[in-house]
mmCIF file of C-alpha atoms in Angstrom:
data_model
loop_
_atom_site.group_PDB
_atom_site.id
_atom_site.type_symbol
_atom_site.label_atom_id
_atom_site.label_comp_id
_atom_site.label_asym_id
_atom_site.label_seq_id
_atom_site.Cartn_x
_atom_site.Cartn_y
_atom_site.Cartn_z
ATOM 1 C CA MET J 17 123.122 85.746 97.709
ATOM 2 C CA THR J 18 123.189 86.246 101.174
ATOM 3 C CA SER J 19 125.457 83.800 103.033
ATOM 4 C CA ASP J 20 121.546 83.794 105.211
ATOM 5 C CA VAL J 21 120.375 83.114 101.871
ATOM 6 C CA LYS J 22 122.947 80.157 101.359
ATOM 7 C CA GLU J 23 122.458 78.418 104.732
ATOM 8 C CA ILE J 24 118.538 78.745 104.360
ATOM 9 C CA PHE J 25 119.069 75.970 100.881
ATOM 10 C CA ALA J 26 122.479 74.442 102.153
ATOM 11 C CA GLY J 27 122.581 71.398 102.861
ATOM 12 C CA GLY J 28 118.562 69.756 101.133
ATOM 13 C CA ALA J 29 118.276 67.535 98.025
ATOM 14 C CA PRO J 30 116.862 69.482 95.735
ATOM 15 C CA PRO J 31 113.512 70.514 94.875
ATOM 16 C CA ALA J 32 111.757 68.735 92.494
ATOM 17 C CA PRO J 33 110.965 69.575 89.125
ATOM 18 C CA ALA J 34 106.899 70.066 90.316
ATOM 19 C CA ALA J 35 108.009 73.045 92.745
ATOM 20 C CA LEU J 36 110.055 74.420 90.241
ATOM 21 C CA ALA J 37 107.742 77.184 89.659
ATOM 22 C CA ALA J 38 106.663 77.923 92.714
ATOM 23 C CA LYS J 39 109.910 78.370 94.177
ATOM 24 C CA VAL J 40 110.631 80.751 91.568
ATOM 25 C CA ARG J 41 107.177 82.690 92.845
ATOM 26 C CA THR J 42 107.912 82.579 95.974
ATOM 27 C CA LEU J 43 112.031 83.624 96.115
ATOM 28 C CA ALA J 44 111.767 86.039 93.337
ATOM 29 C CA PRO J 45 110.381 89.140 95.101
ATOM 30 C CA SER J 46 114.013 88.995 97.205
ATOM 31 C CA MET J 47 116.270 88.460 93.726
ATOM 32 C CA THR J 48 118.570 90.636 92.733
ATOM 33 C CA ARG J 49 116.634 92.212 89.215
ATOM 34 C CA SER J 50 119.289 90.084 86.994
ATOM 35 C CA MET J 51 118.844 87.249 88.750
ATOM 36 C CA GLN J 52 114.814 87.981 88.146
ATOM 37 C CA ARG J 53 115.564 87.549 85.024
ATOM 38 C CA VAL J 54 117.239 84.447 85.172
ATOM 39 C CA ALA J 55 114.458 82.337 86.974
ATOM 40 C CA GLU J 56 111.548 84.762 84.882
ATOM 41 C CA ALA J 57 112.918 82.930 81.133
ATOM 42 C CA VAL J 58 113.556 78.890 83.796
ATOM 43 C CA ALA J 59 109.304 79.909 84.895
ATOM 44 C CA GLY J 60 108.101 81.386 80.871
ATOM 45 C CA ASP J 61 110.132 78.360 78.713
ATOM 46 C CA PRO J 62 111.110 75.338 81.429
ATOM 47 C CA ALA J 63 111.772 72.852 77.877
ATOM 48 C CA GLY J 64 113.926 75.818 76.063
ATOM 49 C CA CYS J 65 116.097 77.508 78.422
ATOM 50 C CA ALA J 66 116.787 72.859 79.423
ATOM 51 C CA ALA J 67 117.806 72.836 76.256
ATOM 52 C CA LEU J 68 120.547 76.010 76.444
ATOM 53 C CA THR J 69 124.484 75.955 77.946
ATOM 54 C CA VAL J 70 124.314 77.374 80.891
ATOM 55 C CA THR J 71 126.701 80.656 78.753
ATOM 56 C CA GLY J 72 123.510 80.668 76.748
ATOM 57 C CA LEU J 73 120.962 81.527 79.452
ATOM 58 C CA ALA J 74 123.115 83.610 80.457
ATOM 59 C CA GLU J 75 122.857 85.830 77.016
ATOM 60 C CA LEU J 76 119.155 84.568 76.984
ATOM 61 C CA THR J 77 118.779 86.863 80.011
ATOM 62 C CA GLY J 78 121.503 89.273 78.863
ATOM 63 C CA THR J 79 123.080 88.611 82.115
ATOM 64 C CA SER J 80 126.389 86.049 82.988
ATOM 65 C CA GLU J 81 127.216 83.121 83.602
ATOM 66 C CA ALA J 82 127.918 83.623 87.116
ATOM 67 C CA THR J 83 124.437 84.905 87.896
ATOM 68 C CA VAL J 84 122.479 82.098 86.497
ATOM 69 C CA VAL J 85 124.731 79.634 88.784
ATOM 70 C CA ARG J 86 124.021 81.421 91.752
ATOM 71 C CA THR J 87 120.340 81.716 90.600
ATOM 72 C CA ALA J 88 120.417 77.581 90.623
ATOM 73 C CA ARG J 89 121.887 77.997 94.021
ATOM 74 C CA LEU J 90 119.592 80.232 95.422
ATOM 75 C CA LEU J 91 116.394 78.482 93.942
ATOM 76 C CA GLY J 92 118.192 75.281 95.573
ATOM 77 C CA TYR J 93 120.264 73.306 93.150
ATOM 78 C CA PRO J 94 123.267 72.270 93.416
ATOM 79 C CA GLY J 95 125.123 73.823 89.921
ATOM 80 C CA TYR J 96 123.100 75.001 87.209
ATOM 81 C CA ARG J 97 123.763 71.010 85.050
ATOM 82 C CA ASP J 98 120.732 69.482 88.666
ATOM 83 C CA LEU J 99 118.595 72.840 87.262
ATOM 84 C CA ARG J 100 118.548 71.748 83.597
ATOM 85 C CA LEU J 101 117.584 68.713 84.986
ATOM 86 C CA ALA J 102 114.450 70.476 86.418
ATOM 87 C CA LEU J 103 114.018 72.247 83.790
ATOM 88 C CA ALA J 104 113.443 69.055 81.346
ATOM 89 C CA GLY J 105 111.555 67.218 84.123
ATOM 90 C CA LEU J 106 109.567 69.964 84.514
ATOM 91 C CA ALA J 107 108.638 70.942 80.137
ATOM 92 C CA ALA J 108 107.780 67.130 79.544
ATOM 93 C CA GLN J 109 105.020 67.714 83.185
ATOM 94 C CA GLN J 110 103.867 70.292 80.913
ATOM 95 C CA GLN J 111 103.608 69.248 77.562
ATOM 96 C CA SER J 112 101.234 66.481 79.147
ATOM 97 C CA GLY J 113 99.094 67.772 79.939
ATOM 98 C CA ARG J 114 99.323 68.393 83.598
ATOM 99 C CA ALA J 115 99.622 72.275 84.342
ATOM 100 C CA PRO J 116 96.668 74.717 84.145
ATOM 101 C CA ALA J 117 96.408 77.739 81.308
ATOM 102 C CA VAL J 118 97.894 80.818 83.898
ATOM 103 C CA THR J 119 94.959 82.971 83.756
ATOM 104 C CA ALA J 120 94.762 86.720 83.899
ATOM 105 C CA ASP J 121 94.633 89.460 86.612
ATOM 106 C CA ILE J 122 90.915 89.729 88.013
ATOM 107 C CA ALA J 123 89.603 92.972 86.525
ATOM 108 C CA VAL J 124 87.488 95.249 87.010
ATOM 109 C CA ASP J 125 84.597 95.214 85.000
ATOM 110 C CA ASP J 126 84.647 91.459 85.104
ATOM 111 C CA PRO J 127 81.628 88.996 85.286
ATOM 112 C CA ILE J 128 81.177 87.808 88.655
ATOM 113 C CA ALA J 129 81.720 84.301 87.208
ATOM 114 C CA ASP J 130 85.211 84.681 86.429
ATOM 115 C CA VAL J 131 85.974 86.577 89.610
ATOM 116 C CA VAL J 132 84.551 83.159 90.967
ATOM 117 C CA ALA J 133 87.310 81.153 88.597
ATOM 118 C CA LYS J 134 90.594 83.489 88.179
ATOM 119 C CA LEU J 135 89.587 83.225 92.161
ATOM 120 C CA ALA J 136 88.978 79.463 92.663
ATOM 121 C CA TYR J 137 92.689 79.877 90.351
ATOM 122 C CA ASP J 138 94.445 81.267 92.440
ATOM 123 C CA GLU J 139 93.758 80.163 95.760
ATOM 124 C CA GLN J 140 94.422 75.963 94.515
ATOM 125 C CA GLN J 141 97.802 77.435 93.023
ATOM 126 C CA THR J 142 98.933 79.176 95.960
ATOM 127 C CA LEU J 143 98.158 76.334 98.096
ATOM 128 C CA ALA J 144 99.486 73.961 95.327
ATOM 129 C CA ASP J 145 102.728 76.103 95.650
ATOM 130 C CA THR J 146 103.096 76.116 99.485
ATOM 131 C CA ALA J 147 102.829 72.703 100.166
ATOM 132 C CA ALA J 148 105.465 71.959 96.927
ATOM 133 C CA GLY J 149 107.309 74.346 98.222
ATOM 134 C CA LEU J 150 107.292 73.555 102.628
ATOM 135 C CA ASP J 151 110.244 71.609 103.799
ATOM 136 C CA THR J 152 108.748 68.521 105.098
ATOM 137 C CA VAL J 153 112.034 67.799 107.341
ATOM 138 C CA GLN J 154 111.124 71.648 108.806
ATOM 139 C CA LEU J 155 107.417 70.877 108.849
ATOM 140 C CA GLY J 156 108.351 67.402 111.134
ATOM 141 C CA ALA J 157 110.527 68.858 113.518
ATOM 142 C CA ALA J 158 107.990 71.682 114.331
ATOM 143 C CA VAL J 159 105.481 69.346 115.033
ATOM 144 C CA ALA J 160 107.328 67.900 117.368
ATOM 145 C CA ALA J 161 108.115 71.467 119.250
ATOM 146 C CA LEU J 162 104.892 71.944 118.920
ATOM 147 C CA ALA J 163 103.268 68.621 120.426
ATOM 148 C CA ALA J 164 105.863 68.256 123.659
ATOM 149 C CA ALA J 165 105.358 71.955 124.686
ATOM 150 C CA ARG J 166 104.223 73.187 128.138
ATOM 151 C CA ARG J 167 102.650 76.345 126.156
ATOM 152 C CA THR J 168 102.774 78.050 122.687
ATOM 153 C CA GLU J 169 101.740 82.185 121.522
ATOM 154 C CA ILE J 170 101.554 82.804 118.760
ATOM 155 C CA TYR J 171 102.511 86.788 117.632
ATOM 156 C CA GLY J 172 100.983 88.185 113.958
ATOM 157 C CA VAL J 173 98.870 91.112 113.554
ATOM 158 C CA ALA J 174 96.482 92.212 110.923
ATOM 159 C CA ALA J 175 95.092 89.762 108.845
ATOM 160 C CA SER J 176 98.247 86.719 110.495
ATOM 161 C CA GLY J 177 97.055 88.318 113.830
ATOM 162 C CA LEU J 178 92.884 85.996 112.194
ATOM 163 C CA VAL J 179 95.388 83.151 111.064
ATOM 164 C CA ALA J 180 97.323 83.604 115.402
ATOM 165 C CA GLN J 181 93.651 83.072 116.444
ATOM 166 C CA ASP J 182 92.775 80.164 114.216
ATOM 167 C CA LEU J 183 95.352 77.857 114.653
ATOM 168 C CA ALA J 184 95.582 78.815 119.110
ATOM 169 C CA GLN J 185 91.555 77.730 119.099
ATOM 170 C CA LYS J 186 92.896 74.896 116.988
ATOM 171 C CA LEU J 187 95.272 73.547 119.705
ATOM 172 C CA LEU J 188 93.425 75.051 122.795
ATOM 173 C CA ARG J 189 90.182 72.305 120.449
ATOM 174 C CA ILE J 190 93.115 69.243 121.999
ATOM 175 C CA GLY J 191 93.800 69.882 124.683
ATOM 176 C CA GLN J 192 97.395 72.569 124.308
ATOM 177 C CA VAL J 193 97.652 75.091 126.066
ATOM 178 C CA ALA J 194 97.669 78.213 123.282
ATOM 179 C CA HIS J 195 96.802 81.806 123.034
ATOM 180 C CA ALA J 196 96.915 83.812 119.740
ATOM 181 C CA HIS J 197 98.721 87.620 119.925
ATOM 182 C CA SER J 198 98.280 91.058 117.839
ATOM 183 C CA ASP J 199 98.879 93.434 120.787
ATOM 184 C CA PRO J 200 102.497 94.162 120.134
ATOM 185 C CA HIS J 201 102.864 95.768 124.107
ATOM 186 C CA LEU J 202 101.415 92.363 125.816
ATOM 187 C CA ALA J 203 103.246 89.995 123.629
ATOM 188 C CA VAL J 204 106.474 91.384 124.334
ATOM 189 C CA THR J 205 105.587 91.316 127.698
ATOM 190 C CA ASN J 206 104.355 87.116 126.895
ATOM 191 C CA ALA J 207 107.206 86.081 125.690
ATOM 192 C CA VAL J 208 109.567 87.665 128.526
ATOM 193 C CA THR J 209 108.241 84.949 130.371
ATOM 194 C CA LEU J 210 108.344 81.944 128.006
ATOM 195 C CA ARG J 211 111.188 79.237 128.576
ATOM 196 C CA ALA J 212 112.930 76.376 127.256
ATOM 197 C CA LYS J 213 109.578 73.934 127.635
ATOM 198 C CA ASP J 214 107.242 76.113 125.378
ATOM 199 C CA VAL J 215 106.913 77.616 121.535
ATOM 200 C CA ALA J 216 106.547 80.652 119.911
ATOM 201 C CA ILE J 217 104.837 81.336 116.586
ATOM 202 C CA ALA J 218 105.529 84.143 114.531
ATOM 203 C CA ILE J 219 103.645 84.126 111.900
ATOM 204 C CA THR J 220 104.688 87.497 109.033
ATOM 205 C CA HIS J 221 104.211 86.766 105.461
ATOM 206 C CA SER J 222 106.996 89.607 104.870
ATOM 207 C CA GLY J 223 109.062 88.720 107.742
ATOM 208 C CA SER J 224 110.643 92.592 108.723
ATOM 209 C CA THR J 225 107.208 93.232 110.270
ATOM 210 C CA GLY J 226 108.109 94.855 113.812
ATOM 211 C CA ASP J 227 105.990 93.907 116.156
ATOM 212 C CA VAL J 228 105.944 89.862 114.994
ATOM 213 C CA ILE J 229 109.451 89.586 115.376
ATOM 214 C CA GLU J 230 110.170 91.908 118.628
ATOM 215 C CA PRO J 231 108.159 88.909 120.242
ATOM 216 C CA LEU J 232 109.516 85.692 118.853
ATOM 217 C CA ARG J 233 113.277 87.208 119.958
ATOM 218 C CA VAL J 234 111.928 87.893 122.885
ATOM 219 C CA ALA J 235 110.766 84.733 123.277
ATOM 220 C CA PHE J 236 114.142 83.069 121.721
ATOM 221 C CA GLU J 237 116.701 84.699 123.898
ATOM 222 C CA HIS J 238 114.474 83.555 126.608
ATOM 223 C CA GLY J 239 115.421 79.639 125.424
ATOM 224 C CA ALA J 240 111.650 79.497 123.856
ATOM 225 C CA THR J 241 111.340 76.965 120.767
ATOM 226 C CA THR J 242 110.827 79.111 118.062
ATOM 227 C CA ILE J 243 108.696 78.237 115.113
ATOM 228 C CA ALA J 244 108.009 81.261 112.156
ATOM 229 C CA VAL J 245 105.906 80.806 108.858
ATOM 230 C CA THR J 246 106.814 82.746 106.170
ATOM 231 C CA GLY J 247 106.807 83.551 103.096
ATOM 232 C CA ARG J 248 110.482 85.433 102.534
ATOM 233 C CA PRO J 249 112.478 82.682 104.360
ATOM 234 C CA GLU J 250 115.991 85.145 103.922
ATOM 235 C CA SER J 251 113.824 87.939 106.212
ATOM 236 C CA PRO J 252 114.906 89.042 109.391
ATOM 237 C CA VAL J 253 112.746 86.998 111.277
ATOM 238 C CA SER J 254 114.589 84.365 110.494
ATOM 239 C CA GLN J 255 117.311 85.520 112.600
ATOM 240 C CA TYR J 256 115.597 84.506 115.154
ATOM 241 C CA ALA J 257 113.539 80.797 113.988
ATOM 242 C CA ASP J 258 114.810 77.717 115.062
ATOM 243 C CA HIS J 259 111.912 75.884 112.412
ATOM 244 C CA ILE J 260 111.260 78.174 109.553
ATOM 245 C CA LEU J 261 107.736 77.450 107.786
ATOM 246 C CA THR J 262 107.602 78.662 104.285
ATOM 247 C CA THR J 263 104.118 80.010 102.934
ATOM 248 C CA SER J 264 103.313 80.672 98.742
ATOM 249 C CA THR J 265 101.496 83.662 97.654
ATOM 250 C CA ALA J 266 99.340 84.530 94.462
ATOM 251 C CA ARG J 267 99.965 87.146 91.991
ATOM 252 C CA GLU J 268 99.417 90.614 93.646
ATOM 253 C CA SER J 269 96.417 92.725 91.561
ATOM 254 C CA GLU J 270 94.757 96.072 92.547
ATOM 255 C CA LEU J 271 91.929 93.805 93.238
ATOM 256 C CA ARG J 272 94.071 91.374 94.924
ATOM 257 C CA PRO J 273 96.444 92.773 97.606
ATOM 258 C CA ALA J 274 99.474 90.030 98.965
ATOM 259 C CA ALA J 275 96.748 89.181 102.385
ATOM 260 C CA MET J 276 94.738 87.306 100.983
ATOM 261 C CA SER J 277 96.901 84.716 99.151
ATOM 262 C CA SER J 278 98.853 85.059 101.973
ATOM 263 C CA ARG J 279 96.266 84.371 105.154
ATOM 264 C CA THR J 280 95.338 81.248 102.045
ATOM 265 C CA SER J 281 98.706 79.947 102.484
ATOM 266 C CA GLN J 282 99.625 80.397 105.581
ATOM 267 C CA LEU J 283 96.025 78.804 106.656
ATOM 268 C CA LEU J 284 97.523 75.473 104.733
ATOM 269 C CA VAL J 285 100.624 75.308 106.720
ATOM 270 C CA VAL J 286 98.986 76.142 110.224
ATOM 271 C CA ASP J 287 96.081 73.476 109.268
ATOM 272 C CA CYS J 288 99.434 70.914 108.847
ATOM 273 C CA LEU J 289 100.989 71.829 112.703
ATOM 274 C CA PHE J 290 97.693 71.478 114.131
ATOM 275 C CA VAL J 291 97.050 67.703 112.314
ATOM 276 C CA GLY J 292 100.360 66.835 112.901
ATOM 277 C CA VAL J 293 100.155 67.920 116.678
ATOM 278 C CA ALA J 294 96.603 66.066 116.818
ATOM 279 C CA GLN J 295 98.059 62.926 114.925
ATOM 280 C CA ARG J 296 101.596 62.998 117.989
ATOM 281 C CA THR J 297 98.749 63.412 120.850
ATOM 282 C CA TYR J 298 95.491 61.251 119.798
ATOM 283 C CA GLU J 299 95.118 59.538 123.216
ATOM 284 C CA THR J 300 95.042 62.812 124.510
ATOM 285 C CA ALA J 301 93.107 65.032 121.352
ATOM 286 C CA ALA J 302 90.941 62.623 120.444
ATOM 287 C CA PRO J 303 88.742 63.391 123.779
ATOM 288 C CA ALA J 304 89.305 66.997 124.323
ATOM 289 C CA LEU J 305 87.684 66.941 120.768
ATOM 290 C CA ALA J 306 84.530 64.806 120.981
ATOM 291 C CA ALA J 307 84.681 67.031 124.750
ATOM 292 C CA SER J 308 83.893 70.779 122.893
ATOM 293 C CA TYR J 309 82.066 68.924 119.594
ATOM 294 C CA GLU J 310 79.081 67.810 123.236
ATOM 295 C CA ALA J 311 79.847 70.672 124.466
ATOM 296 C CA LEU J 312 78.806 72.754 121.469
ATOM 297 C CA ALA J 313 76.082 70.041 120.322
ATOM 298 C CA HIS J 314 72.936 71.949 121.753
ATOM 299 C CA ARG J 315 73.443 74.881 120.079
ATOM 300 C CA HIS J 316 73.498 73.786 116.487
ATOM 301 C CA ARG J 317 70.733 71.454 117.754
ATOM 302 C CA ASN J 318 68.124 73.920 118.620
ATOM 303 C CA GLY J 319 70.008 76.270 115.384
#
């Protein structure tokens, strides 16, 4: 485990049992293969693994005791004992019937009704995982920075660029100065003008999109408050982020690329940011929203 990952998860309270499965799904792609085996085992059979000692789980997964302990710490627990307690809690929840069954991937010959059901389940799971894993302390700090910002610049490309546009137009409607940038050259030249009272947001699921990292780095070096919305909290974008908001994604398949599920979780995070800012600036946000509704009302009356 890298020092960056240790710093990200050090010091906070261990995740609740309900957040454990979400944590595994989010972090597994960035783990070593041996750590993935441990993570998959505890997520797949929490009751069975809760009954095992650290030695027993190491033997079950064909790894070492040190790997089991490192995996527990990466998932946010001080040690293996704390992970076992969370596993027992998760097992109790599953036995009570609150945990849904896992659906299969969408097949080419699936009836459209099955496609709807499977997509709806995956979207719900993605939202639940993102909510369970979202650090509300980091979210609150990001909201505070946005509410006080002189201007907010948001960087994202492709599907993440659409999410950036969504957040920008929402902030504009409550009177905030906000712009979204998907052109990498314009993004960097924009970032150069940012200062201490400004906020820059990078939206990138992989956390390694150079066209998004570069303007965030420039904004960071010019003193702006920086925020990263990413599915990989240990990725390169985190080096230039004052606040990291982690998203989750559903299982990727041939007919459901990662961009679909990452967009869902990103939209939840930016909606949380928007509502938080609207709450903090309610005295100005409410009249601004009312004015924007009124300005567009005549277009709907005749529609």
